[in-house]
Amino acid sequence: MNRRTYAGEADLKLLQDFNSAAIAETDHCGYLHPGDIPHHLYSGNRYYPPAEIMTIWEDDQGVAAWLLVGPRHKSFDAQVRPDLRGGDLEREVLEYADERTVELMQRYDIPGDCIYADAFRDDKARAELLVALGWEPDNELPYVLNRAEIDSIEVPALPEGYAFRAASGVEDAAALAEVHKASFGVDWTPELYRQVMESPGYAPERELVIQAPDGTFAAFAVIRYDHLNRTGLFEPVGTHQDHRRRGFGRAILMYGMQQMAAAGMELATVANFDNNEAARGLYRACGFEPWYPQDGYVKCISI
């Protein structure tokens, strides 16, 4: 078994193919949609060098596991090949995840006395290993993965002057940074969003927006494809705080599913925090139903 650091765009494709194959074998249980990988790596962890936070394990069959540490989130993504789940390698990966998360929190001066993990409720091997390694259930359900069959899609009409379109390219970075920031209250700047747009795995034609009459963006959704499993993913989805309660969230989701169908997707997925009632209600209104709950775990640390 060889452990190495992430080496760039070719590795991204390798890891996406790895997750697609794992999803095909396990009906998605325990595995991130391939589109989540660049999102977590280049957007969610935009402040860190990819080679510093991503580790890959390989054996004679290819990728055996990978780990992405998120120092700012005090957490990590760990994916292990289905035939190796629950064994020595998964234990090694989780032990290294603890060590590396704390190490990077120290390096970047991120305060905290706990680190966090999650596991799909049906992934018994992961849950049992976390408990064996000293993790405790935190009595919260952090995420729910939802799914919807893509059938006939009726896209709602927009108010006069509003229009659907896809991002054109980096010339839209400032407007996209603004709608992301105004949707979630996070620290997006045009420079940071341009960095995401220029990263591997990003395609402007998959960032869909509703453009307001003044040229700004009222809502957005990034759609991602898993062609092997014919499954699309929405991540992220947001509505500008000045344009809420006008149906734009549902409109951009239905428009996104229309684009997914045109690309050959048969299933759409989206996740939400379990305590986000607005997101839960929106997704149900668009035909999504809960699929896999994910349970949270916590471990005390000393920094």
PDB file of C-alpha atoms in Angstrom:
ATOM      1  CA  MET A   1       0.000   0.000   0.000  1.00  0.00           C
ATOM      2  CA  ASN A   2       1.360   3.408  -1.003  1.00  0.00           C
ATOM      3  CA  ARG A   3       0.274   6.697   0.569  1.00  0.00           C
ATOM      4  CA  ARG A   4       0.882   9.920  -1.312  1.00  0.00           C
ATOM      5  CA  THR A   5      -0.305  13.512  -1.621  1.00  0.00           C
ATOM      6  CA  TYR A   6      -2.711  14.831  -4.234  1.00  0.00           C
ATOM      7  CA  ALA A   7      -0.952  15.856  -7.445  1.00  0.00           C
ATOM      8  CA  GLY A   8      -3.525  17.886  -9.400  1.00  0.00           C
ATOM      9  CA  GLU A   9      -6.154  17.584 -12.105  1.00  0.00           C
ATOM     10  CA  ALA A  10      -5.314  14.024 -13.188  1.00  0.00           C
ATOM     11  CA  ASP A  11      -5.824  12.881  -9.601  1.00  0.00           C
ATOM     12  CA  LEU A  12      -9.183  14.648  -9.435  1.00  0.00           C
ATOM     13  CA  LYS A  13     -10.421  12.564 -12.379  1.00  0.00           C
ATOM     14  CA  LEU A  14      -8.993   9.444 -10.713  1.00  0.00           C
ATOM     15  CA  LEU A  15     -10.875  10.148  -7.483  1.00  0.00           C
ATOM     16  CA  GLN A  16     -14.114  11.009  -9.266  1.00  0.00           C
ATOM     17  CA  ASP A  17     -13.967   7.721 -11.190  1.00  0.00           C
ATOM     18  CA  PHE A  18     -13.223   5.922  -7.915  1.00  0.00           C
ATOM     19  CA  ASN A  19     -16.324   7.373  -6.255  1.00  0.00           C
ATOM     20  CA  SER A  20     -18.535   6.677  -9.272  1.00  0.00           C
ATOM     21  CA  ALA A  21     -17.496   3.019  -9.189  1.00  0.00           C
ATOM     22  CA  ALA A  22     -18.067   2.827  -5.422  1.00  0.00           C
ATOM     23  CA  ILE A  23     -21.523   4.385  -5.774  1.00  0.00           C
ATOM     24  CA  ALA A  24     -22.432   1.854  -8.476  1.00  0.00           C
ATOM     25  CA  GLU A  25     -21.498  -0.957  -6.089  1.00  0.00           C
ATOM     26  CA  THR A  26     -23.162   0.409  -2.941  1.00  0.00           C
ATOM     27  CA  ASP A  27     -26.211   2.389  -4.148  1.00  0.00           C
ATOM     28  CA  HIS A  28     -24.476   5.591  -2.999  1.00  0.00           C
ATOM     29  CA  CYS A  29     -24.283   4.548   0.670  1.00  0.00           C
ATOM     30  CA  GLY A  30     -21.271   6.178   2.294  1.00  0.00           C
ATOM     31  CA  TYR A  31     -19.857   7.847  -0.796  1.00  0.00           C
ATOM     32  CA  LEU A  32     -19.752  11.449  -1.972  1.00  0.00           C
ATOM     33  CA  HIS A  33     -21.131  12.248  -5.395  1.00  0.00           C
ATOM     34  CA  PRO A  34     -18.116  12.726  -7.719  1.00  0.00           C
ATOM     35  CA  GLY A  35     -19.091  16.371  -8.140  1.00  0.00           C
ATOM     36  CA  ASP A  36     -18.719  16.929  -4.406  1.00  0.00           C
ATOM     37  CA  ILE A  37     -14.990  16.215  -4.598  1.00  0.00           C
ATOM     38  CA  PRO A  38     -13.895  19.364  -6.481  1.00  0.00           C
ATOM     39  CA  HIS A  39     -16.463  21.381  -4.542  1.00  0.00           C
ATOM     40  CA  HIS A  40     -15.066  20.279  -1.185  1.00  0.00           C
ATOM     41  CA  LEU A  41     -11.460  20.525  -2.354  1.00  0.00           C
ATOM     42  CA  TYR A  42     -11.401  23.840  -4.211  1.00  0.00           C
ATOM     43  CA  SER A  43     -14.400  25.735  -2.834  1.00  0.00           C
ATOM     44  CA  GLY A  44     -15.073  24.547   0.706  1.00  0.00           C
ATOM     45  CA  ASN A  45     -11.328  24.443   1.402  1.00  0.00           C
ATOM     46  CA  ARG A  46     -10.339  27.374  -0.798  1.00  0.00           C
ATOM     47  CA  TYR A  47      -7.816  28.751   1.698  1.00  0.00           C
ATOM     48  CA  TYR A  48      -5.551  25.687   1.674  1.00  0.00           C
ATOM     49  CA  PRO A  49      -3.164  24.163  -0.900  1.00  0.00           C
ATOM     50  CA  PRO A  50      -4.830  21.006  -2.275  1.00  0.00           C
ATOM     51  CA  ALA A  51      -1.692  18.889  -1.829  1.00  0.00           C
ATOM     52  CA  GLU A  52      -1.654  19.805   1.853  1.00  0.00           C
ATOM     53  CA  ILE A  53      -5.187  18.620   2.609  1.00  0.00           C
ATOM     54  CA  MET A  54      -5.695  15.653   0.233  1.00  0.00           C
ATOM     55  CA  THR A  55      -4.059  12.232   0.708  1.00  0.00           C
ATOM     56  CA  ILE A  56      -4.440   9.153  -1.513  1.00  0.00           C
ATOM     57  CA  TRP A  57      -3.776   5.485  -0.732  1.00  0.00           C
ATOM     58  CA  GLU A  58      -3.105   3.110  -3.672  1.00  0.00           C
ATOM     59  CA  ASP A  59      -2.576  -0.622  -4.062  1.00  0.00           C
ATOM     60  CA  ASP A  60      -2.187  -2.895  -7.077  1.00  0.00           C
ATOM     61  CA  GLN A  61      -5.858  -2.336  -7.979  1.00  0.00           C
ATOM     62  CA  GLY A  62      -5.507   1.455  -8.060  1.00  0.00           C
ATOM     63  CA  VAL A  63      -7.027   3.897  -5.571  1.00  0.00           C
ATOM     64  CA  ALA A  64      -7.765   2.175  -2.267  1.00  0.00           C
ATOM     65  CA  ALA A  65      -8.809   5.229  -0.236  1.00  0.00           C
ATOM     66  CA  TRP A  66      -8.569   8.989  -0.029  1.00  0.00           C
ATOM     67  CA  LEU A  67      -8.777  11.604   2.691  1.00  0.00           C
ATOM     68  CA  LEU A  68      -9.615  15.299   2.446  1.00  0.00           C
ATOM     69  CA  VAL A  69      -9.070  17.303   5.631  1.00  0.00           C
ATOM     70  CA  GLY A  70     -10.979  20.552   6.178  1.00  0.00           C
ATOM     71  CA  PRO A  71      -9.106  22.490   8.888  1.00  0.00           C
ATOM     72  CA  ARG A  72     -11.592  25.357   9.031  1.00  0.00           C
ATOM     73  CA  HIS A  73     -14.470  22.885   9.361  1.00  0.00           C
ATOM     74  CA  LYS A  74     -12.536  20.810  11.946  1.00  0.00           C
ATOM     75  CA  SER A  75     -13.568  17.747   9.978  1.00  0.00           C
ATOM     76  CA  PHE A  76     -12.728  15.538   7.002  1.00  0.00           C
ATOM     77  CA  ASP A  77     -14.005  13.399   4.136  1.00  0.00           C
ATOM     78  CA  ALA A  78     -12.674   9.831   4.121  1.00  0.00           C
ATOM     79  CA  GLN A  79     -13.541   7.376   1.344  1.00  0.00           C
ATOM     80  CA  VAL A  80     -12.446   3.738   1.264  1.00  0.00           C
ATOM     81  CA  ARG A  81     -12.972   1.240  -1.559  1.00  0.00           C
ATOM     82  CA  PRO A  82     -16.012  -0.954  -0.882  1.00  0.00           C
ATOM     83  CA  ASP A  83     -14.027  -4.196  -0.615  1.00  0.00           C
ATOM     84  CA  LEU A  84     -11.785  -2.625   2.064  1.00  0.00           C
ATOM     85  CA  ARG A  85     -14.507  -1.141   4.280  1.00  0.00           C
ATOM     86  CA  GLY A  86     -14.296  -1.875   7.974  1.00  0.00           C
ATOM     87  CA  GLY A  87     -10.800  -3.369   7.779  1.00  0.00           C
ATOM     88  CA  ASP A  88      -7.274  -2.343   8.665  1.00  0.00           C
ATOM     89  CA  LEU A  89      -7.001   0.244   5.897  1.00  0.00           C
ATOM     90  CA  GLU A  90     -10.136   2.109   6.923  1.00  0.00           C
ATOM     91  CA  ARG A  91      -8.893   2.144  10.512  1.00  0.00           C
ATOM     92  CA  GLU A  92      -5.550   3.529   9.303  1.00  0.00           C
ATOM     93  CA  VAL A  93      -7.264   6.223   7.236  1.00  0.00           C
ATOM     94  CA  LEU A  94      -9.458   7.315  10.157  1.00  0.00           C
ATOM     95  CA  GLU A  95      -6.528   7.375  12.569  1.00  0.00           C
ATOM     96  CA  TYR A  96      -4.561   9.487  10.117  1.00  0.00           C
ATOM     97  CA  ALA A  97      -7.612  11.740   9.631  1.00  0.00           C
ATOM     98  CA  ASP A  98      -7.604  12.544  13.367  1.00  0.00           C
ATOM     99  CA  GLU A  99      -3.893  13.256  13.376  1.00  0.00           C
ATOM    100  CA  ARG A 100      -3.892  15.333  10.200  1.00  0.00           C
ATOM    101  CA  THR A 101      -6.970  17.375  11.121  1.00  0.00           C
ATOM    102  CA  VAL A 102      -5.437  18.406  14.443  1.00  0.00           C
ATOM    103  CA  GLU A 103      -2.067  19.068  12.803  1.00  0.00           C
ATOM    104  CA  LEU A 104      -3.565  21.426  10.221  1.00  0.00           C
ATOM    105  CA  MET A 105      -5.755  23.158  12.785  1.00  0.00           C
ATOM    106  CA  GLN A 106      -2.579  23.911  14.711  1.00  0.00           C
ATOM    107  CA  ARG A 107      -0.732  25.044  11.594  1.00  0.00           C
ATOM    108  CA  TYR A 108      -3.479  27.491  10.650  1.00  0.00           C
ATOM    109  CA  ASP A 109      -4.144  28.593  14.233  1.00  0.00           C
ATOM    110  CA  ILE A 110      -7.756  27.382  14.225  1.00  0.00           C
ATOM    111  CA  PRO A 111      -9.083  27.225  17.784  1.00  0.00           C
ATOM    112  CA  GLY A 112     -11.237  24.388  19.021  1.00  0.00           C
ATOM    113  CA  ASP A 113     -11.389  21.542  21.481  1.00  0.00           C
ATOM    114  CA  CYS A 114     -13.372  19.119  19.292  1.00  0.00           C
ATOM    115  CA  ILE A 115     -13.193  17.621  15.826  1.00  0.00           C
ATOM    116  CA  TYR A 116     -16.155  16.253  13.908  1.00  0.00           C
ATOM    117  CA  ALA A 117     -17.014  13.361  11.612  1.00  0.00           C
ATOM    118  CA  ASP A 118     -20.138  11.910  10.068  1.00  0.00           C
ATOM    119  CA  ALA A 119     -21.244   8.563   8.742  1.00  0.00           C
ATOM    120  CA  PHE A 120     -24.132   7.429   6.583  1.00  0.00           C
ATOM    121  CA  ARG A 121     -26.504   5.651   8.946  1.00  0.00           C
ATOM    122  CA  ASP A 122     -26.428   2.488   6.819  1.00  0.00           C
ATOM    123  CA  ASP A 123     -22.604   2.441   6.747  1.00  0.00           C
ATOM    124  CA  LYS A 124     -22.240   0.210   9.800  1.00  0.00           C
ATOM    125  CA  ALA A 125     -18.533  -0.388   9.219  1.00  0.00           C
ATOM    126  CA  ARG A 126     -17.696   3.319   9.411  1.00  0.00           C
ATOM    127  CA  ALA A 127     -19.892   3.922  12.445  1.00  0.00           C
ATOM    128  CA  GLU A 128     -18.400   0.987  14.355  1.00  0.00           C
ATOM    129  CA  LEU A 129     -14.839   2.073  13.567  1.00  0.00           C
ATOM    130  CA  LEU A 130     -15.476   5.652  14.660  1.00  0.00           C
ATOM    131  CA  VAL A 131     -16.797   4.458  18.022  1.00  0.00           C
ATOM    132  CA  ALA A 132     -13.881   2.031  18.418  1.00  0.00           C
ATOM    133  CA  LEU A 133     -11.462   4.917  17.795  1.00  0.00           C
ATOM    134  CA  GLY A 134     -12.958   7.068  20.537  1.00  0.00           C
ATOM    135  CA  TRP A 135     -15.569   9.070  18.647  1.00  0.00           C
ATOM    136  CA  GLU A 136     -18.908   9.681  20.320  1.00  0.00           C
ATOM    137  CA  PRO A 137     -22.312  10.275  18.701  1.00  0.00           C
ATOM    138  CA  ASP A 138     -23.105  13.987  19.052  1.00  0.00           C
ATOM    139  CA  ASN A 139     -26.879  13.380  19.105  1.00  0.00           C
ATOM    140  CA  GLU A 140     -27.394  15.533  16.046  1.00  0.00           C
ATOM    141  CA  LEU A 141     -28.237  14.568  12.492  1.00  0.00           C
ATOM    142  CA  PRO A 142     -25.939  16.887  10.517  1.00  0.00           C
ATOM    143  CA  TYR A 143     -27.053  16.081   6.988  1.00  0.00           C
ATOM    144  CA  VAL A 144     -29.728  14.342   4.994  1.00  0.00           C
ATOM    145  CA  LEU A 145     -29.081  13.290   1.397  1.00  0.00           C
ATOM    146  CA  ASN A 146     -32.270  13.607  -0.661  1.00  0.00           C
ATOM    147  CA  ARG A 147     -33.143  12.195  -4.063  1.00  0.00           C
ATOM    148  CA  ALA A 148     -35.704  12.786  -6.789  1.00  0.00           C
ATOM    149  CA  GLU A 149     -36.457  10.857  -9.939  1.00  0.00           C
ATOM    150  CA  ILE A 150     -36.087  13.136 -12.937  1.00  0.00           C
ATOM    151  CA  ASP A 151     -39.248  12.706 -14.938  1.00  0.00           C
ATOM    152  CA  SER A 152     -41.269  15.383 -16.694  1.00  0.00           C
ATOM    153  CA  ILE A 153     -39.978  18.761 -15.541  1.00  0.00           C
ATOM    154  CA  GLU A 154     -42.113  21.883 -15.548  1.00  0.00           C
ATOM    155  CA  VAL A 155     -39.966  24.962 -15.074  1.00  0.00           C
ATOM    156  CA  PRO A 156     -41.886  27.844 -13.469  1.00  0.00           C
ATOM    157  CA  ALA A 157     -42.171  31.083 -15.393  1.00  0.00           C
ATOM    158  CA  LEU A 158     -40.097  33.939 -13.995  1.00  0.00           C
ATOM    159  CA  PRO A 159     -41.332  37.469 -13.303  1.00  0.00           C
ATOM    160  CA  GLU A 160     -40.937  39.949 -16.149  1.00  0.00           C
ATOM    161  CA  GLY A 161     -37.329  41.008 -16.615  1.00  0.00           C
ATOM    162  CA  TYR A 162     -35.829  37.950 -14.883  1.00  0.00           C
ATOM    163  CA  ALA A 163     -34.118  35.227 -16.927  1.00  0.00           C
ATOM    164  CA  PHE A 164     -32.392  31.875 -16.555  1.00  0.00           C
ATOM    165  CA  ARG A 165     -28.862  31.562 -17.864  1.00  0.00           C
ATOM    166  CA  ALA A 166     -25.562  29.855 -17.182  1.00  0.00           C
ATOM    167  CA  ALA A 167     -22.430  31.625 -16.068  1.00  0.00           C
ATOM    168  CA  SER A 168     -20.378  32.887 -18.986  1.00  0.00           C
ATOM    169  CA  GLY A 169     -16.944  32.569 -17.380  1.00  0.00           C
ATOM    170  CA  VAL A 170     -14.643  34.467 -15.065  1.00  0.00           C
ATOM    171  CA  GLU A 171     -16.225  37.737 -16.174  1.00  0.00           C
ATOM    172  CA  ASP A 172     -19.136  36.705 -13.915  1.00  0.00           C
ATOM    173  CA  ALA A 173     -16.913  36.120 -10.866  1.00  0.00           C
ATOM    174  CA  ALA A 174     -17.925  39.333  -9.074  1.00  0.00           C
ATOM    175  CA  ALA A 175     -21.661  38.781  -9.568  1.00  0.00           C
ATOM    176  CA  LEU A 176     -21.347  35.134  -8.520  1.00  0.00           C
ATOM    177  CA  ALA A 177     -19.325  36.033  -5.439  1.00  0.00           C
ATOM    178  CA  GLU A 178     -22.035  38.510  -4.472  1.00  0.00           C
ATOM    179  CA  VAL A 179     -24.945  36.073  -4.831  1.00  0.00           C
ATOM    180  CA  HIS A 180     -23.045  33.347  -2.951  1.00  0.00           C
ATOM    181  CA  LYS A 181     -22.173  35.804  -0.184  1.00  0.00           C
ATOM    182  CA  ALA A 182     -25.717  37.218   0.041  1.00  0.00           C
ATOM    183  CA  SER A 183     -27.208  33.706   0.075  1.00  0.00           C
ATOM    184  CA  PHE A 184     -25.070  32.228   2.840  1.00  0.00           C
ATOM    185  CA  GLY A 185     -23.350  35.133   4.584  1.00  0.00           C
ATOM    186  CA  VAL A 186     -19.899  33.718   3.844  1.00  0.00           C
ATOM    187  CA  ASP A 187     -16.748  35.599   2.957  1.00  0.00           C
ATOM    188  CA  TRP A 188     -16.736  35.364  -0.844  1.00  0.00           C
ATOM    189  CA  THR A 189     -14.810  37.946  -2.850  1.00  0.00           C
ATOM    190  CA  PRO A 190     -14.509  38.239  -6.658  1.00  0.00           C
ATOM    191  CA  GLU A 191     -10.882  37.086  -6.401  1.00  0.00           C
ATOM    192  CA  LEU A 192     -11.758  34.008  -4.373  1.00  0.00           C
ATOM    193  CA  TYR A 193     -14.606  33.056  -6.671  1.00  0.00           C
ATOM    194  CA  ARG A 194     -12.447  33.539  -9.750  1.00  0.00           C
ATOM    195  CA  GLN A 195      -9.998  31.106  -8.128  1.00  0.00           C
ATOM    196  CA  VAL A 196     -12.786  28.517  -7.846  1.00  0.00           C
ATOM    197  CA  MET A 197     -13.867  29.113 -11.448  1.00  0.00           C
ATOM    198  CA  GLU A 198     -10.318  28.488 -12.655  1.00  0.00           C
ATOM    199  CA  SER A 199      -9.915  25.272 -10.635  1.00  0.00           C
ATOM    200  CA  PRO A 200     -10.225  21.715 -12.017  1.00  0.00           C
ATOM    201  CA  GLY A 201     -13.754  20.340 -12.038  1.00  0.00           C
ATOM    202  CA  TYR A 202     -15.511  23.692 -12.461  1.00  0.00           C
ATOM    203  CA  ALA A 203     -17.538  24.362 -15.623  1.00  0.00           C
ATOM    204  CA  PRO A 204     -19.361  27.695 -16.047  1.00  0.00           C
ATOM    205  CA  GLU A 205     -22.126  26.060 -18.061  1.00  0.00           C
ATOM    206  CA  ARG A 206     -23.045  24.083 -14.940  1.00  0.00           C
ATOM    207  CA  GLU A 207     -23.396  27.172 -12.736  1.00  0.00           C
ATOM    208  CA  LEU A 208     -26.970  28.228 -13.382  1.00  0.00           C
ATOM    209  CA  VAL A 209     -28.350  31.595 -12.337  1.00  0.00           C
ATOM    210  CA  ILE A 210     -31.499  33.677 -12.394  1.00  0.00           C
ATOM    211  CA  GLN A 211     -30.503  37.105 -13.623  1.00  0.00           C
ATOM    212  CA  ALA A 212     -32.449  40.109 -12.316  1.00  0.00           C
ATOM    213  CA  PRO A 213     -33.467  43.034 -14.546  1.00  0.00           C
ATOM    214  CA  ASP A 214     -30.492  45.082 -13.300  1.00  0.00           C
ATOM    215  CA  GLY A 215     -28.017  42.354 -14.340  1.00  0.00           C
ATOM    216  CA  THR A 216     -27.297  41.043 -10.849  1.00  0.00           C
ATOM    217  CA  PHE A 217     -28.040  37.449  -9.870  1.00  0.00           C
ATOM    218  CA  ALA A 218     -31.100  36.645  -7.769  1.00  0.00           C
ATOM    219  CA  ALA A 219     -30.428  32.917  -7.315  1.00  0.00           C
ATOM    220  CA  PHE A 220     -27.978  30.245  -8.401  1.00  0.00           C
ATOM    221  CA  ALA A 221     -27.391  26.497  -8.427  1.00  0.00           C
ATOM    222  CA  VAL A 222     -24.313  24.530  -9.407  1.00  0.00           C
ATOM    223  CA  ILE A 223     -25.183  21.195 -10.992  1.00  0.00           C
ATOM    224  CA  ARG A 224     -22.815  18.252 -11.196  1.00  0.00           C
ATOM    225  CA  TYR A 225     -22.967  14.976 -13.116  1.00  0.00           C
ATOM    226  CA  ASP A 226     -22.137  11.339 -12.444  1.00  0.00           C
ATOM    227  CA  HIS A 227     -22.520   9.839 -15.907  1.00  0.00           C
ATOM    228  CA  LEU A 228     -21.815   6.267 -14.787  1.00  0.00           C
ATOM    229  CA  ASN A 229     -24.753   6.285 -12.360  1.00  0.00           C
ATOM    230  CA  ARG A 230     -26.837   8.848 -14.288  1.00  0.00           C
ATOM    231  CA  THR A 231     -27.102  10.912 -11.110  1.00  0.00           C
ATOM    232  CA  GLY A 232     -26.993  14.676 -10.846  1.00  0.00           C
ATOM    233  CA  LEU A 233     -26.112  16.725  -7.778  1.00  0.00           C
ATOM    234  CA  PHE A 234     -27.085  20.234  -6.714  1.00  0.00           C
ATOM    235  CA  GLU A 235     -24.241  21.742  -4.655  1.00  0.00           C
ATOM    236  CA  PRO A 236     -24.610  24.502  -3.675  1.00  0.00           C
ATOM    237  CA  VAL A 237     -28.012  26.189  -4.160  1.00  0.00           C
ATOM    238  CA  GLY A 238     -28.828  29.690  -2.937  1.00  0.00           C
ATOM    239  CA  THR A 239     -31.110  32.710  -3.258  1.00  0.00           C
ATOM    240  CA  HIS A 240     -29.907  36.261  -2.679  1.00  0.00           C
ATOM    241  CA  GLN A 241     -31.349  37.629   0.553  1.00  0.00           C
ATOM    242  CA  ASP A 242     -32.981  40.505  -1.347  1.00  0.00           C
ATOM    243  CA  HIS A 243     -34.895  38.136  -3.648  1.00  0.00           C
ATOM    244  CA  ARG A 244     -36.307  35.551  -1.251  1.00  0.00           C
ATOM    245  CA  ARG A 245     -39.920  34.382  -0.960  1.00  0.00           C
ATOM    246  CA  ARG A 246     -40.529  34.869  -4.683  1.00  0.00           C
ATOM    247  CA  GLY A 247     -40.175  31.230  -5.788  1.00  0.00           C
ATOM    248  CA  PHE A 248     -36.670  31.593  -7.196  1.00  0.00           C
ATOM    249  CA  GLY A 249     -35.297  28.644  -5.211  1.00  0.00           C
ATOM    250  CA  ARG A 250     -37.837  26.254  -6.696  1.00  0.00           C
ATOM    251  CA  ALA A 251     -37.415  27.799 -10.133  1.00  0.00           C
ATOM    252  CA  ILE A 252     -33.625  27.325 -10.238  1.00  0.00           C
ATOM    253  CA  LEU A 253     -33.947  23.734  -8.975  1.00  0.00           C
ATOM    254  CA  MET A 254     -36.509  22.801 -11.611  1.00  0.00           C
ATOM    255  CA  TYR A 255     -34.441  24.507 -14.288  1.00  0.00           C
ATOM    256  CA  GLY A 256     -31.408  22.587 -13.038  1.00  0.00           C
ATOM    257  CA  MET A 257     -33.246  19.265 -13.249  1.00  0.00           C
ATOM    258  CA  GLN A 258     -34.207  20.128 -16.805  1.00  0.00           C
ATOM    259  CA  GLN A 259     -30.521  20.584 -17.625  1.00  0.00           C
ATOM    260  CA  MET A 260     -29.676  17.341 -15.833  1.00  0.00           C
ATOM    261  CA  ALA A 261     -32.242  15.465 -17.912  1.00  0.00           C
ATOM    262  CA  ALA A 262     -30.751  16.906 -21.097  1.00  0.00           C
ATOM    263  CA  ALA A 263     -27.348  15.573 -19.971  1.00  0.00           C
ATOM    264  CA  GLY A 264     -28.749  12.064 -19.466  1.00  0.00           C
ATOM    265  CA  MET A 265     -29.260  12.101 -15.706  1.00  0.00           C
ATOM    266  CA  GLU A 266     -32.148  10.034 -14.310  1.00  0.00           C
ATOM    267  CA  LEU A 267     -31.806  10.920 -10.634  1.00  0.00           C
ATOM    268  CA  ALA A 268     -31.134  14.220  -8.855  1.00  0.00           C
ATOM    269  CA  THR A 269     -29.635  14.522  -5.379  1.00  0.00           C
ATOM    270  CA  VAL A 270     -29.214  17.359  -2.914  1.00  0.00           C
ATOM    271  CA  ALA A 271     -28.235  17.487   0.764  1.00  0.00           C
ATOM    272  CA  ASN A 272     -29.349  19.751   3.560  1.00  0.00           C
ATOM    273  CA  PHE A 273     -28.584  20.334   7.213  1.00  0.00           C
ATOM    274  CA  ASP A 274     -31.323  18.543   9.103  1.00  0.00           C
ATOM    275  CA  ASN A 275     -32.160  21.662  11.110  1.00  0.00           C
ATOM    276  CA  ASN A 276     -32.580  23.826   7.998  1.00  0.00           C
ATOM    277  CA  GLU A 277     -36.356  23.840   7.715  1.00  0.00           C
ATOM    278  CA  ALA A 278     -36.388  26.247   4.759  1.00  0.00           C
ATOM    279  CA  ALA A 279     -34.119  24.003   2.669  1.00  0.00           C
ATOM    280  CA  ARG A 280     -36.037  20.896   3.674  1.00  0.00           C
ATOM    281  CA  GLY A 281     -39.329  22.466   2.652  1.00  0.00           C
ATOM    282  CA  LEU A 282     -37.933  23.718  -0.649  1.00  0.00           C
ATOM    283  CA  TYR A 283     -36.553  20.330  -1.624  1.00  0.00           C
ATOM    284  CA  ARG A 284     -39.777  18.529  -0.729  1.00  0.00           C
ATOM    285  CA  ALA A 285     -41.697  21.023  -2.873  1.00  0.00           C
ATOM    286  CA  CYS A 286     -39.452  20.069  -5.794  1.00  0.00           C
ATOM    287  CA  GLY A 287     -40.099  16.338  -5.405  1.00  0.00           C
ATOM    288  CA  PHE A 288     -37.074  15.335  -3.318  1.00  0.00           C
ATOM    289  CA  GLU A 289     -37.458  12.724  -0.607  1.00  0.00           C
ATOM    290  CA  PRO A 290     -35.004  11.779   2.175  1.00  0.00           C
ATOM    291  CA  TRP A 291     -32.670   9.001   1.109  1.00  0.00           C
ATOM    292  CA  TYR A 292     -29.683   8.637   3.442  1.00  0.00           C
ATOM    293  CA  PRO A 293     -29.439  10.317   6.852  1.00  0.00           C
ATOM    294  CA  GLN A 294     -25.909  10.978   8.084  1.00  0.00           C
ATOM    295  CA  ASP A 295     -25.115  10.821  11.798  1.00  0.00           C
ATOM    296  CA  GLY A 296     -22.622  13.136  13.473  1.00  0.00           C
ATOM    297  CA  TYR A 297     -19.711  12.142  15.703  1.00  0.00           C
ATOM    298  CA  VAL A 298     -17.437  14.230  17.887  1.00  0.00           C
ATOM    299  CA  LYS A 299     -14.051  13.749  19.538  1.00  0.00           C
ATOM    300  CA  CYS A 300     -12.379  15.964  22.119  1.00  0.00           C
ATOM    301  CA  ILE A 301      -8.857  17.080  21.309  1.00  0.00           C
ATOM    302  CA  SER A 302      -6.127  19.135  22.854  1.00  0.00           C
ATOM    303  CA  ILE A 303      -4.381  21.871  20.835  1.00  0.00           C
TER     304      ILE A 303
END
